[in-house]
mmCIF file with all atom_site columns, C-alpha atoms in Angstrom:
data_model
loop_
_atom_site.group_PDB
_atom_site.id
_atom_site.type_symbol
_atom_site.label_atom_id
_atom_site.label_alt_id
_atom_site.label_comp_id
_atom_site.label_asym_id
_atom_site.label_entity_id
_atom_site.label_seq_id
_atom_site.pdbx_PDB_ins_code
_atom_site.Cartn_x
_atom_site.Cartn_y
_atom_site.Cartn_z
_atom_site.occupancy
_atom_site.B_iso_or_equiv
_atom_site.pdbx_formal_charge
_atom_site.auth_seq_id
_atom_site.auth_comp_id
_atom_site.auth_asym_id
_atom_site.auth_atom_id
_atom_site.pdbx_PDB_model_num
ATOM 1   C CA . UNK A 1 1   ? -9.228  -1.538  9.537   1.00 92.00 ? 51  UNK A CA 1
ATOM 2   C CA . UNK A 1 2   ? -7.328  1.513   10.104  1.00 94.00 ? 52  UNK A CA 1
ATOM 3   C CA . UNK A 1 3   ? -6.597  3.944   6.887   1.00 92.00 ? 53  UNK A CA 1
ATOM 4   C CA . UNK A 1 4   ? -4.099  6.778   7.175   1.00 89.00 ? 54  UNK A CA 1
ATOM 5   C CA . UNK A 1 5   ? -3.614  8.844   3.865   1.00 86.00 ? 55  UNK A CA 1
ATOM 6   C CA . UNK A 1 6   ? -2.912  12.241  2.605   1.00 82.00 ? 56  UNK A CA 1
ATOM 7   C CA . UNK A 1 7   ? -6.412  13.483  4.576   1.00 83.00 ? 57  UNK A CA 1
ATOM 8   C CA . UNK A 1 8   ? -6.557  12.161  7.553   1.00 87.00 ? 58  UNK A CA 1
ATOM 9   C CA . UNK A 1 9   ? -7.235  8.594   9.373   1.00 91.00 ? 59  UNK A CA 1
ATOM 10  C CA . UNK A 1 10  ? -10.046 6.960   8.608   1.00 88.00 ? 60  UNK A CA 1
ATOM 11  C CA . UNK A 1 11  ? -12.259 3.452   10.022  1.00 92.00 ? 61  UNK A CA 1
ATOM 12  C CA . UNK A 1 12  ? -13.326 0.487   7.061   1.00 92.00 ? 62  UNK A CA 1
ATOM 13  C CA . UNK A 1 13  ? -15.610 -1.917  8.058   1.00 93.00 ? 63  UNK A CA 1
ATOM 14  C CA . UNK A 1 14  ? -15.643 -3.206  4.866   1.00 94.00 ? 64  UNK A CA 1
ATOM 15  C CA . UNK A 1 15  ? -13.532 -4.416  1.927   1.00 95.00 ? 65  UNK A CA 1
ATOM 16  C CA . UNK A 1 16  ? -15.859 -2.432  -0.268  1.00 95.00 ? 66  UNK A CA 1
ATOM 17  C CA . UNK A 1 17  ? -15.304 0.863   1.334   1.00 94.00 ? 67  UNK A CA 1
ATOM 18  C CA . UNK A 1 18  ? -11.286 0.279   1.830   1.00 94.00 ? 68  UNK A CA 1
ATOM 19  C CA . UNK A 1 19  ? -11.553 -0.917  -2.470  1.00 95.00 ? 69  UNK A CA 1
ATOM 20  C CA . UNK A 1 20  ? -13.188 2.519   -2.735  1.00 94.00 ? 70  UNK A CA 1
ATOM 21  C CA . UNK A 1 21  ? -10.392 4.764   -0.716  1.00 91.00 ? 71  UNK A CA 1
ATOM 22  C CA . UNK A 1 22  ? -7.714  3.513   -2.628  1.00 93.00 ? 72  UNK A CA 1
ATOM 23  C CA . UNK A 1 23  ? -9.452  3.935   -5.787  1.00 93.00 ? 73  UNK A CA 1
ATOM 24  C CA . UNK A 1 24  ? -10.615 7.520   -4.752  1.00 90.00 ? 74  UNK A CA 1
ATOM 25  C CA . UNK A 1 25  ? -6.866  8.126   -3.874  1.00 88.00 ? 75  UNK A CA 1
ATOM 26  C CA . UNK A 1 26  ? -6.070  7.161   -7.338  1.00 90.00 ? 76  UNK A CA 1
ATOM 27  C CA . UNK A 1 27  ? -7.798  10.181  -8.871  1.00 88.00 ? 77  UNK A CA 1
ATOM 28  C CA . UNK A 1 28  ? -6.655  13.071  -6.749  1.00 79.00 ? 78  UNK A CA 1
ATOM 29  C CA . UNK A 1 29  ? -2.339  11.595  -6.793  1.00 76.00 ? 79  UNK A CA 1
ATOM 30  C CA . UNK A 1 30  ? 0.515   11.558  -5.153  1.00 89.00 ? 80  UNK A CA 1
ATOM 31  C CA . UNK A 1 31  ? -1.148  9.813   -2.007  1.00 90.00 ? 81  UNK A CA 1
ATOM 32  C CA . UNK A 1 32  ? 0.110   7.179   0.463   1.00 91.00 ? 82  UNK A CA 1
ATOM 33  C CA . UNK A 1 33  ? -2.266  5.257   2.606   1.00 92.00 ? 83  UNK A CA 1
ATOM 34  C CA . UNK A 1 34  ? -1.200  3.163   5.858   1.00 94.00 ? 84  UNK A CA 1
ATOM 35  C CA . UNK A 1 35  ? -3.767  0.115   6.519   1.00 96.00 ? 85  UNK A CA 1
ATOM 36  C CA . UNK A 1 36  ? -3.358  -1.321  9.959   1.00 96.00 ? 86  UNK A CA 1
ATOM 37  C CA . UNK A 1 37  ? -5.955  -3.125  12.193  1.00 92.00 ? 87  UNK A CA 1
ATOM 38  C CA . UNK A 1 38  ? -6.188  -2.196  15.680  1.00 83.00 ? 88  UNK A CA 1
ATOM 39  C CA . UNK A 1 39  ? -2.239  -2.592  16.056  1.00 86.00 ? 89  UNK A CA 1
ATOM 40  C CA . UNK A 1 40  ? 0.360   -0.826  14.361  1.00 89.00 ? 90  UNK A CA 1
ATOM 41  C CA . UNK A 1 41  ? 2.105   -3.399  13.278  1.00 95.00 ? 91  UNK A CA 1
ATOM 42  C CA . UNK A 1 42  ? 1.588   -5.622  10.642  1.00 97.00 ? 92  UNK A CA 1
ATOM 43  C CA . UNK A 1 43  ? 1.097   -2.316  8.403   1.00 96.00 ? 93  UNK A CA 1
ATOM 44  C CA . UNK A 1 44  ? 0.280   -2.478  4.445   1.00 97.00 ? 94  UNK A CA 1
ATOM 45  C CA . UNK A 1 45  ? 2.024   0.901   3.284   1.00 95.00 ? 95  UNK A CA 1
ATOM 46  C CA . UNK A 1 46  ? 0.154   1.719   -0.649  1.00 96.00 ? 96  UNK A CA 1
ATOM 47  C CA . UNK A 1 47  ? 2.229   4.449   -2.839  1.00 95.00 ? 97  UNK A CA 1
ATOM 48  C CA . UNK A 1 48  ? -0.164  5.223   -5.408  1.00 94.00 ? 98  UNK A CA 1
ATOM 49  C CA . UNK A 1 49  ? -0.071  8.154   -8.770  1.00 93.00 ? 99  UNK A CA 1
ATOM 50  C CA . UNK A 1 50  ? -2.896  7.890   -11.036 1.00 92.00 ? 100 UNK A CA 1
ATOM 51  C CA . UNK A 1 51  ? -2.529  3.596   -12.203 1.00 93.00 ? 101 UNK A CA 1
ATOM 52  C CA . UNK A 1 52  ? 0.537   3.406   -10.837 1.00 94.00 ? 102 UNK A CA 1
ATOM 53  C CA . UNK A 1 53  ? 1.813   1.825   -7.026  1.00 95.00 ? 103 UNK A CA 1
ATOM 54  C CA . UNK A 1 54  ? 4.483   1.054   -4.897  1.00 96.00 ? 104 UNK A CA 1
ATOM 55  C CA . UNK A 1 55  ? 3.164   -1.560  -2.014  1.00 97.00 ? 105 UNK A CA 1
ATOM 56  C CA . UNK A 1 56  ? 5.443   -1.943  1.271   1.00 96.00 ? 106 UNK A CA 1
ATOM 57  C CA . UNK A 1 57  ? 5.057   -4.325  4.085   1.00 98.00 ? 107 UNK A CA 1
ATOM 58  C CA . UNK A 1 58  ? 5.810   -3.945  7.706   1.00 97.00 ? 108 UNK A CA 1
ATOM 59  C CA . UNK A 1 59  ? 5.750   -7.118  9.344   1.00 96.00 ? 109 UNK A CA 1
ATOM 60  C CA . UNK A 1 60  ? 7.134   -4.968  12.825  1.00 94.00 ? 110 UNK A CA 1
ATOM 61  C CA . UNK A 1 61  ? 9.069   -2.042  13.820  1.00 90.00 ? 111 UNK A CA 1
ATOM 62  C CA . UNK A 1 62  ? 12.580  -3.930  13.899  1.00 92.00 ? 112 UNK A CA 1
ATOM 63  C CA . UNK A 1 63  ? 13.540  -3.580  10.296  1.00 90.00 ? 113 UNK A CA 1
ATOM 64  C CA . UNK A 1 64  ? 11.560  -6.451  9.035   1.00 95.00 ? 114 UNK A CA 1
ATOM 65  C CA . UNK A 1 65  ? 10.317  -4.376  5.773   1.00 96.00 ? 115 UNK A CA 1
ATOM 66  C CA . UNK A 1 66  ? 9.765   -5.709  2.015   1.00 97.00 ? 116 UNK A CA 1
ATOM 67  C CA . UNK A 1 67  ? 9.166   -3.549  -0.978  1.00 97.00 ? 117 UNK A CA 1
ATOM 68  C CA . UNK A 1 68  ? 6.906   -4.660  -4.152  1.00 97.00 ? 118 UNK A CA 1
ATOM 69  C CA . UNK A 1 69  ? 8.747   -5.920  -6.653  1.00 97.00 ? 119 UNK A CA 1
ATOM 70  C CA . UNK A 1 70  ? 7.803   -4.002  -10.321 1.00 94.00 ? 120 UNK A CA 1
ATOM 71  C CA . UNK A 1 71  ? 8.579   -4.120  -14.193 1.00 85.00 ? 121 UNK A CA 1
ATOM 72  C CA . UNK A 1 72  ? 7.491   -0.838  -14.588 1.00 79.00 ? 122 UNK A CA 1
ATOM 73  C CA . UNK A 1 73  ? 8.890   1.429   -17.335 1.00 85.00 ? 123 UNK A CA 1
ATOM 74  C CA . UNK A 1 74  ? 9.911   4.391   -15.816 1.00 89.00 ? 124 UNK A CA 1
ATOM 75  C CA . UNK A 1 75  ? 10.585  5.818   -12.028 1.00 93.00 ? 125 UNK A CA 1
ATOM 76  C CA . UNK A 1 76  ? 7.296   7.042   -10.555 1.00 94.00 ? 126 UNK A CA 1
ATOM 77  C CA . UNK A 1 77  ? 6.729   10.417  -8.282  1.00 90.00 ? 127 UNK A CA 1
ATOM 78  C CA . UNK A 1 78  ? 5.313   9.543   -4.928  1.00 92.00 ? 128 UNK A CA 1
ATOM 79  C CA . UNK A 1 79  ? 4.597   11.242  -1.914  1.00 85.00 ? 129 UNK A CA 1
ATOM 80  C CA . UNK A 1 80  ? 6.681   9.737   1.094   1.00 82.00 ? 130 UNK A CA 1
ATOM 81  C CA . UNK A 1 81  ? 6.101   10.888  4.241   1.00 76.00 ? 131 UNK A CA 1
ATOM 82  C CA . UNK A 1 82  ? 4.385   14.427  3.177   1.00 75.00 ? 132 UNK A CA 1
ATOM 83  C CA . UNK A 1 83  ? 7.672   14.635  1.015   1.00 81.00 ? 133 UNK A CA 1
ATOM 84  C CA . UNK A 1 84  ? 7.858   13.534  -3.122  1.00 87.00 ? 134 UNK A CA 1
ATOM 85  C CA . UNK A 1 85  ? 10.471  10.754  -3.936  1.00 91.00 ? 135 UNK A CA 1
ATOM 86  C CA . UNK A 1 86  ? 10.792  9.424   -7.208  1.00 92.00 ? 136 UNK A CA 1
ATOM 87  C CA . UNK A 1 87  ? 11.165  5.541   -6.985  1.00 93.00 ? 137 UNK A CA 1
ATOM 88  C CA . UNK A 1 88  ? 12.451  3.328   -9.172  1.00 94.00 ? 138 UNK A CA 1
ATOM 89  C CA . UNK A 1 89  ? 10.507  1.385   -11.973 1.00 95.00 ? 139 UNK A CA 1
ATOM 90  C CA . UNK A 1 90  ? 11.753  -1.895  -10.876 1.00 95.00 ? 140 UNK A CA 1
ATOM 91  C CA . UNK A 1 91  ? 9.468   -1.338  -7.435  1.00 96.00 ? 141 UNK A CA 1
ATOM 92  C CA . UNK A 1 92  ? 5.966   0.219   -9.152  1.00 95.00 ? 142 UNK A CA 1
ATOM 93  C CA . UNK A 1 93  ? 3.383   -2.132  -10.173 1.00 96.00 ? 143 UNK A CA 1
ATOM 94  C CA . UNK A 1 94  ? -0.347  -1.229  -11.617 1.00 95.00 ? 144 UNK A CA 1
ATOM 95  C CA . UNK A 1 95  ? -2.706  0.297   -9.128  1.00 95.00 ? 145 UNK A CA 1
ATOM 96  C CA . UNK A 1 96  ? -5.236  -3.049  -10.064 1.00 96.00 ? 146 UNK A CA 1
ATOM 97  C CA . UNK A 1 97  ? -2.186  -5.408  -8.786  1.00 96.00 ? 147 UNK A CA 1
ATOM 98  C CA . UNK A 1 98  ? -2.084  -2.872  -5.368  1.00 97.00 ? 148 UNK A CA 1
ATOM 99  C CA . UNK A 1 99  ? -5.701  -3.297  -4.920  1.00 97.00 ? 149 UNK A CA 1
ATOM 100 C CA . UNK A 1 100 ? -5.275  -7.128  -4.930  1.00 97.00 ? 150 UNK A CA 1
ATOM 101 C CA . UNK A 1 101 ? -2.617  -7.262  -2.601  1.00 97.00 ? 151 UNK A CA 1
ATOM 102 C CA . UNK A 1 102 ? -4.654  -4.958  -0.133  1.00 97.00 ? 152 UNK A CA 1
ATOM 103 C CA . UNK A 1 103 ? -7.406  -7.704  -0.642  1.00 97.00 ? 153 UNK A CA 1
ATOM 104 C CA . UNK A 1 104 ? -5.033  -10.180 0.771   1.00 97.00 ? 154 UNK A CA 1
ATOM 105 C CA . UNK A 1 105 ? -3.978  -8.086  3.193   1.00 97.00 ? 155 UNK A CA 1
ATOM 106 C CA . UNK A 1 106 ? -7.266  -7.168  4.759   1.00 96.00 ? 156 UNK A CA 1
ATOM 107 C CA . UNK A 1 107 ? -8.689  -11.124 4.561   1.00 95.00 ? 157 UNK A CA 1
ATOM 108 C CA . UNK A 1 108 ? -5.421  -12.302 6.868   1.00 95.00 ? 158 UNK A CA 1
ATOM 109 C CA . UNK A 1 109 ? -2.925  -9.549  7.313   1.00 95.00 ? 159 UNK A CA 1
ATOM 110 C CA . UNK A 1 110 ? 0.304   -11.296 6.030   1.00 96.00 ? 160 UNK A CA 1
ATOM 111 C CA . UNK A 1 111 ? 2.328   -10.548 3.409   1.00 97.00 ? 161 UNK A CA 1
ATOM 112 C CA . UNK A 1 112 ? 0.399   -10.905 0.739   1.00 97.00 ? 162 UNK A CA 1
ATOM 113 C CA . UNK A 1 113 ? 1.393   -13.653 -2.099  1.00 96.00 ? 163 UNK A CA 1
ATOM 114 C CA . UNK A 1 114 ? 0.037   -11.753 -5.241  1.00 95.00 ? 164 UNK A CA 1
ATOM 115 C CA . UNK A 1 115 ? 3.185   -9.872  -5.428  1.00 93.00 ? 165 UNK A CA 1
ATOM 116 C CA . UNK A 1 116 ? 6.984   -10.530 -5.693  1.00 96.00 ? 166 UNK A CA 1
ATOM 117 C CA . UNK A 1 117 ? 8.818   -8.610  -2.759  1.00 97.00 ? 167 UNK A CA 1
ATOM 118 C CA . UNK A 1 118 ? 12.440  -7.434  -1.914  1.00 96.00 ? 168 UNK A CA 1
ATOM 119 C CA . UNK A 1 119 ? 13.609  -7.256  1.677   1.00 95.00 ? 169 UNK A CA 1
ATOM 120 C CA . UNK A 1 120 ? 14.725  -4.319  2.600   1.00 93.00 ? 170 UNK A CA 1
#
């Protein structure tokens, strides 16, 4: 797999060493890490800040986007595109609940099911 973040692009060979990016991007927030295989596209976007996580899904590069769908309890700083947006609480979910869904993701690369989404 292919890992973009905040530091650079990286190669996982393993589910174990993408499980222990994302949780070393936990500790040092705002980050936002791209997963890809050897194709750009389908693309697992992770927002993460400390627990929290906004997950996005790129099925291709015509539009066909969903969000993660959240019950957070208040709007969460995260870095977009080397930028900081504040996004809604409705769209963060727990960093543990982002880690599953990038489980899915790397065992088939679909849209994972562990998560309610919203097409955007």
């Amino acid at each position: 797999m292919k890992i973009s973040n905040c530091n650079g692009e990286f190669d996982c060979h393993s589910w174990q060493e993408l499980e222990q990016l994302i949780k070393k991007s936990s500790l040092n927030p705002p980050d936002d890490l791209w997963i890809s295989e050897n194709t750009e596209y389908p693309c697992l976007a992770i927002l993460i800040n400390g627990n929290y996580a906004c997950v996005h899904y790129f099925l291709d590069d015509e539009g066909d986007v969903w969000q993660s769908v959240g019950d957070g309890d208040k709007d969460v700083t995260f870095v977009i595109n080397g930028g900081k947006s504040d996004l809604p609480a409705d769209s963060v979910i727990p960093l543990e609940k982002a880690i599953e869904c990038a489980r899915q993701f790397y065992d088939t690369l679909d849209k994972p099911t562990c998560l309610e989404w919203r097409e955007l």
